[in-house]
Tab-separated table of C-alpha atoms in Angstrom:
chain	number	residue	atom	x	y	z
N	1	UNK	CA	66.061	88.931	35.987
N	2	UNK	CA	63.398	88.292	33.322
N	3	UNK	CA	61.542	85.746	36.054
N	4	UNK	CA	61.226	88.464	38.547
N	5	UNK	CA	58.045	89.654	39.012
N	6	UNK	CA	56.970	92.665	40.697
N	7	UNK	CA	54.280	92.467	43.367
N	8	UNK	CA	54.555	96.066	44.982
N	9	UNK	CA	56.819	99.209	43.975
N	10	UNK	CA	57.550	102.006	46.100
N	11	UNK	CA	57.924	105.435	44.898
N	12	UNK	CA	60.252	106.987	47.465
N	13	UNK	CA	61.920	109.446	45.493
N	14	UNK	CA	62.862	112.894	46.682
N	15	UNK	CA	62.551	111.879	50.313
N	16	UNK	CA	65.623	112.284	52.089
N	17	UNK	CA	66.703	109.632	54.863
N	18	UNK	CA	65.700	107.507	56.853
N	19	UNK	CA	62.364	107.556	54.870
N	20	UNK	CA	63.070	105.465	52.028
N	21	UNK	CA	64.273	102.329	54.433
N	22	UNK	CA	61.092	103.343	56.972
N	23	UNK	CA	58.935	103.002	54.296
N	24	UNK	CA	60.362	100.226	52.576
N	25	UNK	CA	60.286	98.578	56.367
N	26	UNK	CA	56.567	98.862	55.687
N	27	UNK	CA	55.751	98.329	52.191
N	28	UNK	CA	57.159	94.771	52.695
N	29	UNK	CA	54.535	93.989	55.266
N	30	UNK	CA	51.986	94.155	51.960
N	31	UNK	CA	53.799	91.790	50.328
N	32	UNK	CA	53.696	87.949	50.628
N	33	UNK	CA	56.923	85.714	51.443
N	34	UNK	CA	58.863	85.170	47.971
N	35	UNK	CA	57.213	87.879	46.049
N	36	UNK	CA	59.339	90.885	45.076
N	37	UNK	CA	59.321	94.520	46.090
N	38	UNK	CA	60.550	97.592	43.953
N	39	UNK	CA	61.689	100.653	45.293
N	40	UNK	CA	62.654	104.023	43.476
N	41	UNK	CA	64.642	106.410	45.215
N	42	UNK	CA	66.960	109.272	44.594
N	43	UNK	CA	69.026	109.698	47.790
N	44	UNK	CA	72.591	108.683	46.950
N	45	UNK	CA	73.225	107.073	50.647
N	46	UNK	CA	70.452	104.585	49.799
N	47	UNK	CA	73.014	102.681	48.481
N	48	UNK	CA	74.499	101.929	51.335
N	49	UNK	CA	71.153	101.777	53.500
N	50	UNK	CA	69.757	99.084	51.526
N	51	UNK	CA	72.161	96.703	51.727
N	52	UNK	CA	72.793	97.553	54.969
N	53	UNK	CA	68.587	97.236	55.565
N	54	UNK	CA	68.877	93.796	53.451
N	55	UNK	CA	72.153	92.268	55.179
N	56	UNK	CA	70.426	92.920	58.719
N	57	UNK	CA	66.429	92.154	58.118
N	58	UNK	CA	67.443	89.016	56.368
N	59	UNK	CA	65.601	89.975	53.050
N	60	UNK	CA	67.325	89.604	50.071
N	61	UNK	CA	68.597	92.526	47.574
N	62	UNK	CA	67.709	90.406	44.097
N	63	UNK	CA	68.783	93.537	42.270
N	64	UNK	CA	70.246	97.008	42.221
N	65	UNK	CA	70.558	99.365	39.138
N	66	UNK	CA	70.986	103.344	38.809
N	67	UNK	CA	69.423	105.168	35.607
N	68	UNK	CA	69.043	108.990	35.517
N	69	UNK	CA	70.159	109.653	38.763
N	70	UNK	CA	67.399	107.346	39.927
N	71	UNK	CA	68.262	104.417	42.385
N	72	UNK	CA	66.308	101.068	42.138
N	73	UNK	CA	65.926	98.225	44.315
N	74	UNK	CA	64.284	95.141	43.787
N	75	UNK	CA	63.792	93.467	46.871
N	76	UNK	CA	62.962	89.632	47.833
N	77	UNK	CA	61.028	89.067	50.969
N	78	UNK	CA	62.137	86.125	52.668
N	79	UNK	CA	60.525	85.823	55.445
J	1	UNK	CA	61.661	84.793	64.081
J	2	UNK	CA	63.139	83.180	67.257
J	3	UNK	CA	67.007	84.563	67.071
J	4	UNK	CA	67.401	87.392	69.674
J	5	UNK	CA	66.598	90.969	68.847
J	6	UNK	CA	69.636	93.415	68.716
J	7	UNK	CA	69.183	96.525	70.900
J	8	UNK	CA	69.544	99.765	70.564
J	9	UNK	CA	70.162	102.407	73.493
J	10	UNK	CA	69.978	105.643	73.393
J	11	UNK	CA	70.412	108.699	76.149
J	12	UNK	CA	68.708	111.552	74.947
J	13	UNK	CA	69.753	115.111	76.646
J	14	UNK	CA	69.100	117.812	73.612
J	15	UNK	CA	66.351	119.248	72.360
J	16	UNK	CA	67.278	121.902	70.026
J	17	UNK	CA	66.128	120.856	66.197
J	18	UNK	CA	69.955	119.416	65.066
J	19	UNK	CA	69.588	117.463	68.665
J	20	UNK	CA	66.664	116.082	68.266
J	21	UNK	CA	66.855	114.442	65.202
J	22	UNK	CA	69.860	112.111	65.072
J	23	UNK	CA	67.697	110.265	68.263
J	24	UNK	CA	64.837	109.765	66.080
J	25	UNK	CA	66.463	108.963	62.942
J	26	UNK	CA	68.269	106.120	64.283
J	27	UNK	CA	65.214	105.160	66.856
J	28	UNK	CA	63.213	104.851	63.611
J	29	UNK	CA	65.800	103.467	61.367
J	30	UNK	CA	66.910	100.547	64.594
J	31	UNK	CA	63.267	99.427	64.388
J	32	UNK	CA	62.849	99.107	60.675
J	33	UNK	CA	66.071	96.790	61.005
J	34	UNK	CA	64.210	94.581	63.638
J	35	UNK	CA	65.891	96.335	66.876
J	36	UNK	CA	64.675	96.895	70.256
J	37	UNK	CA	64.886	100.267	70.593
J	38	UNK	CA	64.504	102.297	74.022
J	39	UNK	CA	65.312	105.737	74.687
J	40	UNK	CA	66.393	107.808	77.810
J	41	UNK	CA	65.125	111.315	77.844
J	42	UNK	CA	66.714	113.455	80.194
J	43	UNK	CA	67.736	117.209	81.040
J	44	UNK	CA	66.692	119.374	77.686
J	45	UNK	CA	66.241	115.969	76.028
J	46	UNK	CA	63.034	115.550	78.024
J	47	UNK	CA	61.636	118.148	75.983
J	48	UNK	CA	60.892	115.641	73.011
J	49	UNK	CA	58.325	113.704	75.687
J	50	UNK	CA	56.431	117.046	75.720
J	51	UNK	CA	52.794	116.900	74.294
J	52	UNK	CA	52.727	119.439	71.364
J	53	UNK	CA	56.556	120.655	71.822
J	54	UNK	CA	58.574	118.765	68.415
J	55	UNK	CA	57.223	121.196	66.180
J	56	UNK	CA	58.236	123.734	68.162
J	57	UNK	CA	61.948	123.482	68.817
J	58	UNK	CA	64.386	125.448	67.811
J	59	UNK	CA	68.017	125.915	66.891
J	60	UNK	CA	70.270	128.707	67.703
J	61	UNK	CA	73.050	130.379	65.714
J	62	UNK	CA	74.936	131.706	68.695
J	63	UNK	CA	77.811	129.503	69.118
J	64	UNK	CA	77.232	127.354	66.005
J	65	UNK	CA	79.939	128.745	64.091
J	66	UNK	CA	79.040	126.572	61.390
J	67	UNK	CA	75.965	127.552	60.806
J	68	UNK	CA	75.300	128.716	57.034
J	69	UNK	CA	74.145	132.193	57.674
J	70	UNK	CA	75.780	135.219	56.391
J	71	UNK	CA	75.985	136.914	59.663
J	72	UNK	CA	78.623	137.783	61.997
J	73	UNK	CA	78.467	135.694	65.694
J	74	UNK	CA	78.193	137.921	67.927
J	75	UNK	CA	74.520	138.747	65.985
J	76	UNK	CA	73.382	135.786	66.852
J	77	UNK	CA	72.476	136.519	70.655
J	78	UNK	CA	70.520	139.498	69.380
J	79	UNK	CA	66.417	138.937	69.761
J	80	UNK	CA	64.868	137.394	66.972
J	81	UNK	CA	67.658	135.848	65.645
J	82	UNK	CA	67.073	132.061	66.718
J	83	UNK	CA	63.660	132.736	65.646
J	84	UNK	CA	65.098	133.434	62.299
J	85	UNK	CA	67.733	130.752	61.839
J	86	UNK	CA	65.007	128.011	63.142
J	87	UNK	CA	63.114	129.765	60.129
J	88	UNK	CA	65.991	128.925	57.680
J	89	UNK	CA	66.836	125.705	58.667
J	90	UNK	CA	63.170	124.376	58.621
J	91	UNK	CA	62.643	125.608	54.987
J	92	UNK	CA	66.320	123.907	53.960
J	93	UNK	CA	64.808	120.560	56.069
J	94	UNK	CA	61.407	120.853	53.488
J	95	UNK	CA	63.628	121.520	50.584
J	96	UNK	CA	65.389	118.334	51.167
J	97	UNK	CA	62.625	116.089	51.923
J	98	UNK	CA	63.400	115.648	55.618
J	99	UNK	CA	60.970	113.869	57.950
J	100	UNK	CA	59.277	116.250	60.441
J	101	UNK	CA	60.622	115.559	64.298
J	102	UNK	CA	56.810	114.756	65.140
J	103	UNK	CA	56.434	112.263	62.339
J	104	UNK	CA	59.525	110.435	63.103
J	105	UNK	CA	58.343	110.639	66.969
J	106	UNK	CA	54.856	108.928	65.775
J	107	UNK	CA	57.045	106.089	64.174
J	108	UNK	CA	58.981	105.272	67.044
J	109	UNK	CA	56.030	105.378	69.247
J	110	UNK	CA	53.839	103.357	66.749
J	111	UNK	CA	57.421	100.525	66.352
J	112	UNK	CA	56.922	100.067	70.434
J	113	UNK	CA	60.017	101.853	71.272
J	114	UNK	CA	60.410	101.804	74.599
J	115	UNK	CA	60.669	105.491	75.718
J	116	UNK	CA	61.738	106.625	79.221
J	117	UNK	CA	61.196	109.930	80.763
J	118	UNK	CA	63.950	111.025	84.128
J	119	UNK	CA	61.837	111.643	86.802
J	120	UNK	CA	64.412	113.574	88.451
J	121	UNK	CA	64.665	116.123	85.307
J	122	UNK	CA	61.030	116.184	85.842
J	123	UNK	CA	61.306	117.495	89.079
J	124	UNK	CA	64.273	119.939	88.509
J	125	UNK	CA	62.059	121.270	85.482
J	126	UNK	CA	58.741	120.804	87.488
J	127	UNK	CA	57.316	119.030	84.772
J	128	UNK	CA	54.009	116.676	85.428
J	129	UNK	CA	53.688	113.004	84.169
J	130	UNK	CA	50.658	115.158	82.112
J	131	UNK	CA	52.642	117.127	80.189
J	132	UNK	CA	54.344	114.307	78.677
J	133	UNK	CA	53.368	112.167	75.806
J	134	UNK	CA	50.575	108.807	77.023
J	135	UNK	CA	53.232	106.724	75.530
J	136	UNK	CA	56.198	107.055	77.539
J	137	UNK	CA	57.048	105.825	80.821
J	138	UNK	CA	58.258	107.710	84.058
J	139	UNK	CA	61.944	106.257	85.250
J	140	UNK	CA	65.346	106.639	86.359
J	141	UNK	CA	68.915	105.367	85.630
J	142	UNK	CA	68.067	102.153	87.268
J	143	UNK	CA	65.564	101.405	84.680
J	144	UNK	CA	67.818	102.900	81.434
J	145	UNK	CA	70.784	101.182	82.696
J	146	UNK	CA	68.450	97.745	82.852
J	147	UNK	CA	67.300	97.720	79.266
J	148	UNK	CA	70.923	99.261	78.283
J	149	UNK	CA	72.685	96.569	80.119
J	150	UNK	CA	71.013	93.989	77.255
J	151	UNK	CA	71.814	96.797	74.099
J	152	UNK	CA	74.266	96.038	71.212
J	153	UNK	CA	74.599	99.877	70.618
J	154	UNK	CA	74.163	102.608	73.425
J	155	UNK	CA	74.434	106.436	72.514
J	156	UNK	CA	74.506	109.678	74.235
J	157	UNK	CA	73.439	112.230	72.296
């Protein structure tokens, strides 16, 4: 994970679904092919959204960790 | 991207506030997964078309027996009371972060949704092509059961 480097993070904590993936659908559109996208959030479902969001955009979930109760995604955009 | 879009149909026939979000929230989230989306708005459902009318619907608590309010049923037809549970449930929908129905509506507009208004609801409700959101187009089955004919996922709600 060290290589990974962070080109945009999103702060989409407290909002409640579908926010976090509508924003995240967004975000990514700053972001150049092969650069990385972090996203903080706090809604337990987003768990299951992401990958779902990753598995049928095409993008890649490079990582997912929990700390605190907070949810974070890093996010390769792949195309 | 040259592999097909999926699609995503929806018929949309409610417009109190727990009707007219599980439309939008799916509208929104299809489109942020790359779908086609088009909607059908017809009978109360049409309401959501109306210019100026999201922020304004309500929800009732007669007949939603599982509504989280510490009254007995049969209060709930009394005057004032929809007024108050549409009160409630809008300040639990803030506490939790929710997305207002009018925000939502922007997204789907602004992710080229394709959004249909029944022109024979707008006759039984005598409602004019002005009232109704720039956005949308006037049609009938024909044209939902076209674009729906082509979906991956349709949905009456």
């Amino acid at each position: 994970m060290s290589e990974i480097k962070i080109a945009k993070t999103l702060d989409a904590k407290n909002l409640s679904c579908p926010l976090p993936i509508l924003k995240t659908k967004k975000a990514i559109a700053d972001i150049e092919i092969g650069e990385f996208l972090e996203v903080l959030s706090t809604d337990p479902g987003s768990v299951a959204d992401f990958k779902a969001w990753t598995n049928s955009t095409g993008h890649e979930l490079a990582d997912q960790s929990t700390e605190n109760g907070i949810f974070r995604y890093i996010i390769k955009k792949t195309k | 991207m040259s592999e097909k879009k999926k699609r995503l149909a929806i018929i949309a026939s409610k417009a109190d506030i727990p009707g007219a979000y599980p439309p939008l929230i799916l509208a929104t989230t299809a489109a942020a997964m790359d779908y086609e989306v088009g909607i059908f708005f017809t009978f109360f459902g049409l309401n959501m078309l109306k210019k100026n009318k999201l922020n304004k619907l309500k929800v009732t608590p007669a007949g939603e027996t599982a509504m989280p309010m510490p009254i007995p049923q049969i209060v709930g037809i009394l005057p004032g009371m929809t007024g108050m549970a549409t009160m409630m449930m809008k300040s639990w929908m803030k506490g939790a972060n929710v997305a207002k129905l009018q925000e939502l509506m922007d997204l789907t507009v602004e992710a080229g949704a394709k959004l249909i208004a029944c022109q024979m609801t707008m006759d039984v409700m005598k409602i004019k092509r002005k009232q109704l959101i720039n956005e949308c187009e006037v049609g009938g089955a024909a044209a939902f059961l076209e674009f729906a004919s082509e979906a991956d996922i349709t949905l009456y709600m």
